[in-house]
Coordinates of C-alpha atoms and ligand atoms in Angstrom, one line a residue:
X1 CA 16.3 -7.7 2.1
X2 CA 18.8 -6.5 0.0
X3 CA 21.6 -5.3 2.9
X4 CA 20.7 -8.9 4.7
X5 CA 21.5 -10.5 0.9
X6 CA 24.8 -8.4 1.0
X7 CA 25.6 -9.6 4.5
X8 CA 25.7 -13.5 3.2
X9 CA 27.5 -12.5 0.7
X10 CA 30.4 -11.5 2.7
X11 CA 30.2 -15.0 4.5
X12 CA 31.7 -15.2 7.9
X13 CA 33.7 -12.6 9.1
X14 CA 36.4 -12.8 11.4
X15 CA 35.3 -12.2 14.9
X16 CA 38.4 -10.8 16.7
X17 CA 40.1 -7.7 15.9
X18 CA 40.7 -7.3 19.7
X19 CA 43.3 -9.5 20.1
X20 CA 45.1 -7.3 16.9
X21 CA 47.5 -5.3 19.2
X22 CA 48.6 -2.2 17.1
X23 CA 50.2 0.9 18.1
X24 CA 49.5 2.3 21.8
X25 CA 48.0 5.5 22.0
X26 CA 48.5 7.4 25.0
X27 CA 45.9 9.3 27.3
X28 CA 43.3 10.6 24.4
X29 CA 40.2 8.6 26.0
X30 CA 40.4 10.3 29.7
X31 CA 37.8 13.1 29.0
X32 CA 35.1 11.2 27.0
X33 CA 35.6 8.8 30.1
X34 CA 34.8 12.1 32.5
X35 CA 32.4 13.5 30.8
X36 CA 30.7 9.9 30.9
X37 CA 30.3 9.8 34.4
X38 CA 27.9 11.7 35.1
X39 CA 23.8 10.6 34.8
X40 CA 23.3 14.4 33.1
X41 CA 26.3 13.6 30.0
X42 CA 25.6 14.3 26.5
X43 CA 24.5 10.8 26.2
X44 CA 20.9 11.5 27.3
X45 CA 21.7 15.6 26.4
X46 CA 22.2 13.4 22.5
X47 CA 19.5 10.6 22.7
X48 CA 17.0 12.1 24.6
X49 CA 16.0 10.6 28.5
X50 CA 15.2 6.9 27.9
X51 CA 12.0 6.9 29.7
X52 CA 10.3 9.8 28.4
X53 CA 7.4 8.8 26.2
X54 CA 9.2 5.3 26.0
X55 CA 6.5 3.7 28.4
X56 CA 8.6 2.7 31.5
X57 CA 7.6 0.4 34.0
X58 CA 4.5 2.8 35.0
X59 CA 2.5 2.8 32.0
X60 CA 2.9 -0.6 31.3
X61 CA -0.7 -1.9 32.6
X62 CA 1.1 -5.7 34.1
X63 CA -1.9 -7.1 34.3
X64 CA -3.6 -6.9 31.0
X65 CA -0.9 -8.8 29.4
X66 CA -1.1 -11.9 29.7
X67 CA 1.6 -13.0 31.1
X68 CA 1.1 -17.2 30.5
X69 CA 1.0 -17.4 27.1
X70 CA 4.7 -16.7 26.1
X71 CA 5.5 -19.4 23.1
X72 CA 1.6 -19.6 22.1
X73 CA 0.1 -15.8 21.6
X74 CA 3.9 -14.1 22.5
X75 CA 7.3 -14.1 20.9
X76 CA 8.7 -13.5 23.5
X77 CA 11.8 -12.6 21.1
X78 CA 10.4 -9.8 19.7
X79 CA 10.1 -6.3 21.3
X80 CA 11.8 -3.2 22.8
X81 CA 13.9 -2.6 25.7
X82 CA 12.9 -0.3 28.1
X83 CA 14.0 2.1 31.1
X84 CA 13.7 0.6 34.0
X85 CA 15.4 2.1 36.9
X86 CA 12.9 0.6 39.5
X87 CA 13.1 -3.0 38.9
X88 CA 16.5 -3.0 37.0
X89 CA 19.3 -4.1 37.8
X90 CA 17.8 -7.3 39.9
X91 CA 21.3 -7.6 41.2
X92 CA 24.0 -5.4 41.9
X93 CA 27.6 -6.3 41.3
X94 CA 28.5 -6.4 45.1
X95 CA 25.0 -8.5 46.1
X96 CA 26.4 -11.4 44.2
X97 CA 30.2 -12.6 45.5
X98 CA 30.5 -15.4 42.1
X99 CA 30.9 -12.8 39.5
X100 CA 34.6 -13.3 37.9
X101 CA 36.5 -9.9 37.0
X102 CA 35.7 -10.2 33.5
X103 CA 32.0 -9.6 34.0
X104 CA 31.9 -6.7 37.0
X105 CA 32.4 -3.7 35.0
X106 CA 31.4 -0.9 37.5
X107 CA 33.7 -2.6 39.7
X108 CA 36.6 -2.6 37.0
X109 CA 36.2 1.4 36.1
X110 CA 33.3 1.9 33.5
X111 CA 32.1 5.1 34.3
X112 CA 28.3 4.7 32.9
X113 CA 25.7 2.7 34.3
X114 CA 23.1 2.9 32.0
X115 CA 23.2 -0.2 30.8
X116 CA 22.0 -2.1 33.9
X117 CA 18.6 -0.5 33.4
X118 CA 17.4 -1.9 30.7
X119 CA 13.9 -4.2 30.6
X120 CA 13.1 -6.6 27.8
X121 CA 9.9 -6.0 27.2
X122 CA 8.0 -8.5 24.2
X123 CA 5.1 -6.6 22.2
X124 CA 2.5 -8.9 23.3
X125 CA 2.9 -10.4 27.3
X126 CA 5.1 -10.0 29.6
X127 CA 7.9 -11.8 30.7
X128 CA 6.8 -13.4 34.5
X129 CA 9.4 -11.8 37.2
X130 CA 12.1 -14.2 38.1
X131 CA 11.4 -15.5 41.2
X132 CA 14.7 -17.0 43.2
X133 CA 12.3 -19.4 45.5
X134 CA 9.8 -20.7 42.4
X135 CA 13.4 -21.6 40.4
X136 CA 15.2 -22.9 43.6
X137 CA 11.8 -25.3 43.7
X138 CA 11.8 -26.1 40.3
X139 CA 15.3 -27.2 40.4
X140 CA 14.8 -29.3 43.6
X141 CA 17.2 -32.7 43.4
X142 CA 17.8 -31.0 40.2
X143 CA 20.5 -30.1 38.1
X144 CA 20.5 -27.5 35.2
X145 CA 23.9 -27.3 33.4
X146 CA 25.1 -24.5 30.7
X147 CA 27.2 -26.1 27.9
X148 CA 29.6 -24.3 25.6
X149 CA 32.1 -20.9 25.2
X150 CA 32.5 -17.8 27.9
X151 CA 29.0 -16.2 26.7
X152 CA 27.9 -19.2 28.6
X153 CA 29.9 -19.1 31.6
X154 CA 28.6 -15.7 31.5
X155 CA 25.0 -16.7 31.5
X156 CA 26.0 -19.7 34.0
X157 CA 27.1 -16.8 36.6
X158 CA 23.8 -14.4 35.7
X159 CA 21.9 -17.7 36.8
X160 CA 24.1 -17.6 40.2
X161 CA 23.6 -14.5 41.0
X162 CA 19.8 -14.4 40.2
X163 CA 18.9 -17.5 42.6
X164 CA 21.8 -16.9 45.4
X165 CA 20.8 -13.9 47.4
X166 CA 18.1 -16.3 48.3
X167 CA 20.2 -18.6 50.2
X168 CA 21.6 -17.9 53.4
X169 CA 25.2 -18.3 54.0
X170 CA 26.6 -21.9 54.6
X171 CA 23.8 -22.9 52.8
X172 CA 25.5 -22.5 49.3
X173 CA 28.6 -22.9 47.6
X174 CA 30.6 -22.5 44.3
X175 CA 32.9 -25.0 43.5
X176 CA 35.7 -24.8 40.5
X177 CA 36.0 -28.3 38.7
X178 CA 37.7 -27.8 35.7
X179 CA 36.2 -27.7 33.4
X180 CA 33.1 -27.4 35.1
X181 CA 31.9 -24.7 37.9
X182 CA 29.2 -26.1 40.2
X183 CA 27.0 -23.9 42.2
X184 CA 24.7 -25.8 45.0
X185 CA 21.6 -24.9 46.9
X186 CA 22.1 -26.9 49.6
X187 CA 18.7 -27.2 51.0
X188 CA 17.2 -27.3 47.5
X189 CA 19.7 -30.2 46.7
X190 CA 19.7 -27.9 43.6
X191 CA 23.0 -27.4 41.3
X192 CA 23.7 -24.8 39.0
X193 CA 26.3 -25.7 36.6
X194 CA 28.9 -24.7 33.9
X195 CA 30.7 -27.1 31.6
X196 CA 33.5 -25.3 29.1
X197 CA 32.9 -26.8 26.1
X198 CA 33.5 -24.0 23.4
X199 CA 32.8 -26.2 20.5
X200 CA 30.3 -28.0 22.0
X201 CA 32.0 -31.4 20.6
X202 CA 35.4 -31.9 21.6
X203 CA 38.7 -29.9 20.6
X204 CA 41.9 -29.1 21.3
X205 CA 40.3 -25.8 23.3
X206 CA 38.6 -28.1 25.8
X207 CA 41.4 -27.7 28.8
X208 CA 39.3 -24.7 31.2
X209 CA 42.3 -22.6 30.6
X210 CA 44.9 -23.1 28.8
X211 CA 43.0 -22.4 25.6
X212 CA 43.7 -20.1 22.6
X213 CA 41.3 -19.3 19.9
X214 CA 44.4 -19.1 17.5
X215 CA 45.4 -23.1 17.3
X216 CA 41.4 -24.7 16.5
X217 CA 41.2 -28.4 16.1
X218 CA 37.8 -29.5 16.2
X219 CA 37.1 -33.1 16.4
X220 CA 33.8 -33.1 14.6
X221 CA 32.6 -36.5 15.7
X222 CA 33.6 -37.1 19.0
X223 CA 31.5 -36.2 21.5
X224 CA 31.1 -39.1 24.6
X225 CA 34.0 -37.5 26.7
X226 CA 32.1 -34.3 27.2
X227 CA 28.6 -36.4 27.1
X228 CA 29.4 -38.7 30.0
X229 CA 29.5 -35.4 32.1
X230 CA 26.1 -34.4 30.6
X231 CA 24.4 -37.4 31.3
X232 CA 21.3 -37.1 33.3
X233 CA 21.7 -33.7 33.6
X234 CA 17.8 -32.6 34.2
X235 CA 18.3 -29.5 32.7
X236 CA 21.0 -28.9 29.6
X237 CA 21.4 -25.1 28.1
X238 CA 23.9 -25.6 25.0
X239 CA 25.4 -22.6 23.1
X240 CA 28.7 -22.9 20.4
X241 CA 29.1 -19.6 17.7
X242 CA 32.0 -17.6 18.7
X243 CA 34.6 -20.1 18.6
X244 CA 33.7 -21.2 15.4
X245 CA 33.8 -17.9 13.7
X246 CA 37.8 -17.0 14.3
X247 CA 38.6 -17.7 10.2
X248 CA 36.1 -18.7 7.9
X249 CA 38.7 -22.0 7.3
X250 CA 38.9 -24.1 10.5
X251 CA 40.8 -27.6 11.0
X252 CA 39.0 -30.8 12.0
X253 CA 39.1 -34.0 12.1
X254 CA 36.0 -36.5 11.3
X255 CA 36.2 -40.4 10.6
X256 CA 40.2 -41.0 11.8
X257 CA 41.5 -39.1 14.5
X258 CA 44.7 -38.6 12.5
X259 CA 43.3 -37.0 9.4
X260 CA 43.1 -33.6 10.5
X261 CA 42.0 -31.1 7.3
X262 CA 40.7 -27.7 6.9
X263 CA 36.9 -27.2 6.4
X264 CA 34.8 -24.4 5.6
X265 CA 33.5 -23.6 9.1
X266 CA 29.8 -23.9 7.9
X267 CA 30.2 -27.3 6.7
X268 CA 32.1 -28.2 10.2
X269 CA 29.5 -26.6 12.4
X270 CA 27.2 -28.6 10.7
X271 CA 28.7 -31.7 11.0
X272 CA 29.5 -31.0 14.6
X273 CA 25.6 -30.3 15.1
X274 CA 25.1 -34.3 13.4
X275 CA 27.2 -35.4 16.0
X276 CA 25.4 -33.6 18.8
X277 CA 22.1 -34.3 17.9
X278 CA 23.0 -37.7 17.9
X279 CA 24.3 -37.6 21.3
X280 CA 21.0 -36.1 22.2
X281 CA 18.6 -38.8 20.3
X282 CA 20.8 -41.9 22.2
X283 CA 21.1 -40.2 25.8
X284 CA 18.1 -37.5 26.3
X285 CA 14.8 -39.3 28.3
X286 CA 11.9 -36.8 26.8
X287 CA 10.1 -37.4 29.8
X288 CA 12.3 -36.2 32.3
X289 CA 14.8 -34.1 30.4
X290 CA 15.2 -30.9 29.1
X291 CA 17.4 -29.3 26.5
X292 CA 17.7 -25.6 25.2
X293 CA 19.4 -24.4 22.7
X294 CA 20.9 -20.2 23.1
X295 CA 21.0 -18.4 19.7
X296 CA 24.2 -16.8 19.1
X297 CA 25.3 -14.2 21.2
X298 CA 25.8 -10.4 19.0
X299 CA 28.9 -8.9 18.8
X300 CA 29.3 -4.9 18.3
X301 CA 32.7 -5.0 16.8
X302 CA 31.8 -2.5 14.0
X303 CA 30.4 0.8 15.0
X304 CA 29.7 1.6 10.6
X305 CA 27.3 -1.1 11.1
X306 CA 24.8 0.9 12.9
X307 CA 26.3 4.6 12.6
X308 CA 27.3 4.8 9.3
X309 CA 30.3 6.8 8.5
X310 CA 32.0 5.7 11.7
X311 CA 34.7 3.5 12.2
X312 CA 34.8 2.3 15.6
X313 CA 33.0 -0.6 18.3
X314 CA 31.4 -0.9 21.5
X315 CA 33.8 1.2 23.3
X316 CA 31.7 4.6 24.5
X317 CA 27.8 3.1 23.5
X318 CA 25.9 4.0 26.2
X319 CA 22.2 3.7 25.0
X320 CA 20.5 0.8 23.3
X321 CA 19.4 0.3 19.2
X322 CA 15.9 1.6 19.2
X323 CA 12.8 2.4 17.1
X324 CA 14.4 0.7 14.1
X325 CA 15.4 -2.8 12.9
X326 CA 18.9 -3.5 13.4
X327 CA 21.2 -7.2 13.0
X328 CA 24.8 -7.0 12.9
X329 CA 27.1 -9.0 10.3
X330 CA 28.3 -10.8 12.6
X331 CA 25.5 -13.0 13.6
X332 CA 25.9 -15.5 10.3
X333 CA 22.2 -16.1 9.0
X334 CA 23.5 -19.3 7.3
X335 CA 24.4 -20.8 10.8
X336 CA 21.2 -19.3 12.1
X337 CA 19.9 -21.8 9.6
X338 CA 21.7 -25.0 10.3
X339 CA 20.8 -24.9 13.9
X340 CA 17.2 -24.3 12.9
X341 CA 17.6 -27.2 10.6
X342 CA 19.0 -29.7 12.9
X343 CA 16.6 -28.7 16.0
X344 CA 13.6 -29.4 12.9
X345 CA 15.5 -33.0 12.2
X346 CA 15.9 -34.2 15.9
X347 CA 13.7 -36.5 17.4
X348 CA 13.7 -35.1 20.6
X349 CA 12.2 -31.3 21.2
X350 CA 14.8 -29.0 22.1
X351 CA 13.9 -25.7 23.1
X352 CA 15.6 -22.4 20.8
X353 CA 15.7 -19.5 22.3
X354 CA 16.2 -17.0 19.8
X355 CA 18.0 -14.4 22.3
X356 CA 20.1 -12.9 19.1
X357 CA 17.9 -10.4 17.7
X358 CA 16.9 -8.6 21.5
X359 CA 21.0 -8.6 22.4
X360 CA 21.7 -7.0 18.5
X361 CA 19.9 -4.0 19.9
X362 CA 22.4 -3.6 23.0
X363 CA 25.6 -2.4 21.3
X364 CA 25.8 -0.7 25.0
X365 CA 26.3 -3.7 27.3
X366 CA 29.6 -5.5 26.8
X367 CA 32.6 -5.2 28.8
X368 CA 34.1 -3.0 26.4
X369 CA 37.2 -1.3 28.3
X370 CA 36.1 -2.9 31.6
X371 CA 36.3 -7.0 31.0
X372 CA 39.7 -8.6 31.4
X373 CA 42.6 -9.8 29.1
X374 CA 44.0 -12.9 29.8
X375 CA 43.3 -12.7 33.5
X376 CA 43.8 -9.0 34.2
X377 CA 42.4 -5.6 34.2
X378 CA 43.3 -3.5 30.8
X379 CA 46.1 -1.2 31.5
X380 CA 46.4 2.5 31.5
X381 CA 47.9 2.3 27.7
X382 CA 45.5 -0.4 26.4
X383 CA 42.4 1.6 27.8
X384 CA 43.5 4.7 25.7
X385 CA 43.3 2.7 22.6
X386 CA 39.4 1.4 22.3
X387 CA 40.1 0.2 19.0
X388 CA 42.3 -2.4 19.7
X389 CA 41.3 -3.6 23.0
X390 CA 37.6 -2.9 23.9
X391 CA 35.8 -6.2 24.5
X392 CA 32.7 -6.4 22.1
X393 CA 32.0 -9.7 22.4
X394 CA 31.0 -10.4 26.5
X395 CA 28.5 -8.1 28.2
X396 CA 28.9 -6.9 31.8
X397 CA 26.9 -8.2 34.8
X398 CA 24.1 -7.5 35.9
X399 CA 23.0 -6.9 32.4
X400 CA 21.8 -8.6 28.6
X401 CA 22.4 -12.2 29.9
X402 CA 19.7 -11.7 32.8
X403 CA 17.2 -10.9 30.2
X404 CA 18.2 -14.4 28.6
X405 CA 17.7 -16.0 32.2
X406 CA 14.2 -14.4 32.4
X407 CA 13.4 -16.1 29.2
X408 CA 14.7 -19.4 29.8
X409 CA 13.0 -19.2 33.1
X410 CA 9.5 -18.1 31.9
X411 CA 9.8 -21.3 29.8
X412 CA 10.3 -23.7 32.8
X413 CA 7.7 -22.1 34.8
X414 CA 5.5 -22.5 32.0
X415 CA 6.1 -26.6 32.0
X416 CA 6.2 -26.2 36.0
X417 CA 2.9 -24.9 36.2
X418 CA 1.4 -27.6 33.4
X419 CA 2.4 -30.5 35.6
X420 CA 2.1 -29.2 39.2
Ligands
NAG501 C1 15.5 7.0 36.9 O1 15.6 7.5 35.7 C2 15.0 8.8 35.6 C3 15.2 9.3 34.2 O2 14.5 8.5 33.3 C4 15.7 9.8 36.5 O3 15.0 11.0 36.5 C5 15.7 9.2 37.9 O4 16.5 10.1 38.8 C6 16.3 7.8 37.9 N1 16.2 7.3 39.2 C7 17.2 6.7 39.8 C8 17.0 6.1 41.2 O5 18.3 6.6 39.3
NAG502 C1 19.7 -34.9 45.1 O1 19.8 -34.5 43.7 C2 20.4 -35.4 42.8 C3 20.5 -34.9 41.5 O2 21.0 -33.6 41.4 C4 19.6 -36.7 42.8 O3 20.2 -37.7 42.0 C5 19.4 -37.2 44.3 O4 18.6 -38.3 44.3 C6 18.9 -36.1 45.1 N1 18.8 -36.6 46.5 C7 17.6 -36.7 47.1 C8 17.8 -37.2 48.6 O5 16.6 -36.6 46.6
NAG503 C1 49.0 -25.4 27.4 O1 48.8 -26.4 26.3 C2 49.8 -26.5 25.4 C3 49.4 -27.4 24.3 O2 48.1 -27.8 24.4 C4 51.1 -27.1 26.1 O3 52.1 -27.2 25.3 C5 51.4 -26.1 27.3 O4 52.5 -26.7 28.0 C6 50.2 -25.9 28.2 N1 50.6 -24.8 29.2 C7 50.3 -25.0 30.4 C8 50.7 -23.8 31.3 O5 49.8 -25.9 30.9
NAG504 C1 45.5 -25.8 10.0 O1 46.7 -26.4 10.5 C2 47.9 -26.2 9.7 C3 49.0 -27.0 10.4 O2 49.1 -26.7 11.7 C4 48.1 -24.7 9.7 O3 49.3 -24.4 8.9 C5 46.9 -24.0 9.1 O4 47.1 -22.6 9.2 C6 45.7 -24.3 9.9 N1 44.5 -23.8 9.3 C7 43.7 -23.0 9.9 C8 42.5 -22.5 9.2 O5 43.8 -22.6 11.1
NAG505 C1 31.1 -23.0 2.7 O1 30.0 -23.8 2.6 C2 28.8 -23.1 2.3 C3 27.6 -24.0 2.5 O2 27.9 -25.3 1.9 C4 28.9 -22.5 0.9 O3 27.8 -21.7 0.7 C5 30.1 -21.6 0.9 O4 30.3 -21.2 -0.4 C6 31.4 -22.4 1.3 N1 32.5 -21.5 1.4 C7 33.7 -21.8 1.0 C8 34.7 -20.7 1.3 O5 33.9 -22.8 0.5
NAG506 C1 32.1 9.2 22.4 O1 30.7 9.5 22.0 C2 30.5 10.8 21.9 C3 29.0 11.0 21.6 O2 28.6 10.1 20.7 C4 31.4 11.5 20.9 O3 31.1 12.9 20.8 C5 32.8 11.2 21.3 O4 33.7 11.7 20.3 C6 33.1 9.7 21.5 N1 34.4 9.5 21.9 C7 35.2 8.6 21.4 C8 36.6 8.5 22.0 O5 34.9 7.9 20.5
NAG507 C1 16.0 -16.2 15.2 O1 15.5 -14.9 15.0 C2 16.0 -14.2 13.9 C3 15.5 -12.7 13.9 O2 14.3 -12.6 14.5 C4 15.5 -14.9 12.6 O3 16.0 -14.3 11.5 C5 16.0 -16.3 12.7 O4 15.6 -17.1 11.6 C6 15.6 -17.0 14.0 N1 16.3 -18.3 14.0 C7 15.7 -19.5 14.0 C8 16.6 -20.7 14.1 O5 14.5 -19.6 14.0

């Protein structure tokens, strides 16, 4: 309890050293990278083989868990990741043509794979396989829409490529909106959509791409432009952290447009959750809609934080947290709290999921070196210096945002199967 109390005590930390360009180092990182490429390095020589003794897929008896009970007798938030090379990924990189560069890291250079092989398994049930068909029927003259910052888009396109290699060509399409992507099932009359909205309310950062993280103005009580593209949505997923956590100061504006002042950022994410939630309790039917709510998303921006005496990030994790407790400083506790707060307040249920404690583990699975900066591949020069530019806050595809999917899936199949 003590390191947690520490952690508040240091309040919000800034969430993005990458874009800090310092000095380029040249060519140091091209041997680690080498020696990385193949399944027999010193990562598994160091860590030991991940399935040995871990239980993989084949001791796990499927069956006696019960695999219907998640939310009642499960937490489906709490357990370990395992090896999984049999099942996992269920996608490959080239099976799905919507990924965007900034997700397809095999594709972009990164020499290990590991990280694609990876189940979340909770202590107590199991997690019902996704089924493409069972979600397509689900979503039938349905539409299910992800809300918020780039973790979502991420988990938008995890969604896509989940459900689309069970479509035949012609019989699906993406299309780019700004700011929304739409993905259609054609025979399904099924959508699967993304709306950018990074705060959630509405900001100065709500253009799709000409955004910056630097110049925040968030308007904390405006909402109704972004809600008239949410309404009747069947399905809404909402997520808003990152954005939020640039300075521990950010400017807003609430009551008159034009009096724009700095708040603390826990006060403003508070007020901006007011404003949501009343958005919610005037526009969501209970009957017929349904909202979730994503825990933040971890960053690994601080290698000290779970090997002590280093001083580095993401960059060259190949292998998971496991066997011990681990949470990051940079998944804020106190916001942790306000959501849970507000969700306790509403009048209408919407649905947490609690995804921040299974992705703290995976210090393995972000883009690292192999994302994109501002629309391109990292260069020669800004590879060799992982300090500066490695990418600790998105995760690769396939990879930890599936494992969200799975859960947000096992919850609709659980309300599926109680009223069909
Ligand atoms: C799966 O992982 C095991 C080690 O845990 C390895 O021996 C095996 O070759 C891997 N299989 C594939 C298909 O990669
Ligand atoms: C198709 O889906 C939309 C919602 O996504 C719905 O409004 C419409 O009624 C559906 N069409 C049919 C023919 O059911
Ligand atoms: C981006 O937005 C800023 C201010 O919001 C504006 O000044 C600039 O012209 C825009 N750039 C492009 C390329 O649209
Ligand atoms: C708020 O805006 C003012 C004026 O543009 C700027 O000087 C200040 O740095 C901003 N504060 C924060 C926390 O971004
Ligand atoms: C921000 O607000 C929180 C909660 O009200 C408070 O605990 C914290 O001390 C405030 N921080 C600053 C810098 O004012
Ligand atoms: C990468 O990790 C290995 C094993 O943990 C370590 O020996 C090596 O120094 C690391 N390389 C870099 C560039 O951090
Ligand atoms: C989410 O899970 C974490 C860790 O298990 C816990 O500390 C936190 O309180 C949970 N959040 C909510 C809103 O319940």
């Amino acid at each position: 309890m003590q390191s947690l109390k520490s952690l508040f005590d240091r309040k919000i930390q800034t969430l993005f050293p990458l874009v800090l360009y310092s000095v380029l180092l040249l060519g140091t990182s091209r041997l680690v990278l080498d020696s990385l490429r193949s399944e027999n390095s010193y990562v598994f020589k160091v860590y030991g083989r991940p399935a040995q003794g871990q239980g993989g897929r084949n001791k796990l008896p499927m069956a006696v868990l019960p695999e219907d009970r998640i939310g009642e007798d499960c937490n489906v938030f709490e357990g370990k990741w395992v090896w999984d090379n049999v099942s996992y990924p269920l996608y490959e990189e080239e099976s799905c043509p919507y990924l965007v560069k900034q997700t397809t890291c095999q594709r972009n250079g990164r020499p290990d794979s590991f990280y694609k092989n990876w189940r979340w398994q909770p202590h107590r049930c199991n997690i019902p396989r996704f089924d493409p068909l069972t979600l397509l029927n689900m979503l039938r003259n349905k539409r299910m829409m992800f809300i918020g910052d780039s973790l979502q888009r991420g988990q938008f396109e995890s969604m896509v490529c989940l459900v689309q290699s069970v479509i035949p060509k012609g019989k699906k399409s993406l299309q780019r909106i700004p700011p929304m992507k739409i993905f259609k099932a054609e025979e399904f009359n099924a959508s699967i959509e993304y709306y950018w909205a990074p705060f959630i309310v509405e900001s100065i950062s709500d253009h799709a791409t000409n955004h910056t993280v630097h110049k925040r103005m968030v308007r904390l009580d405006s909402i109704a432009n972004h809600g008239k593209h949410w309404q009747g949505v069947d399905i809404l997923v909402f997520e808003s952290y990152v954005w939020w956590m640039h300075k521990p100061l950010i400017n807003a504006s609430y009551g008159s447009p034009d009096s724009v002042k700095e708040y603390n950022v826990t006060t403003a994410y508070s007020l901006a959750l007011e404003t949501w939630s009343s958005w919610l309790e005037s526009n969501i039917k209970q009957e017929t809609q349904k909202v979730f709510f994503m825990s933040m998303s971890p960053t690994h921006l601080w290698s000290w934080e779970w090997r002590p005496g280093t001083d580095e990030n993401c960059f060259n994790e190949s292998y998971p947290i496991q066997g011990r407790p681990y949470w990051g400083s940079g998944s804020n506790l106190e916001i942790m709290k306000l959501v849970h707060d507000a969700l306790q307040k509403l009048q209408i249920n919407v649905m947490l999921l609690n995804i921040t404690q299974l992705s703290e583990y995976r210090k393995d699975a972000h883009t690292s070196l192999y994302g994109e900066r501002r629309g391109k591949l990292l260069t020669k020069e800004q590879r060799a210096n992982p300090k500066s530019f490695a990418d600790c806050i998105h995760w690769c595809l396939p990879g930890v945002p599936d494992a969200w999917n799975q859960i947000l899936y096992s919850y609709l199949l659980k309300d599926y199967q109680n009223f069909s």
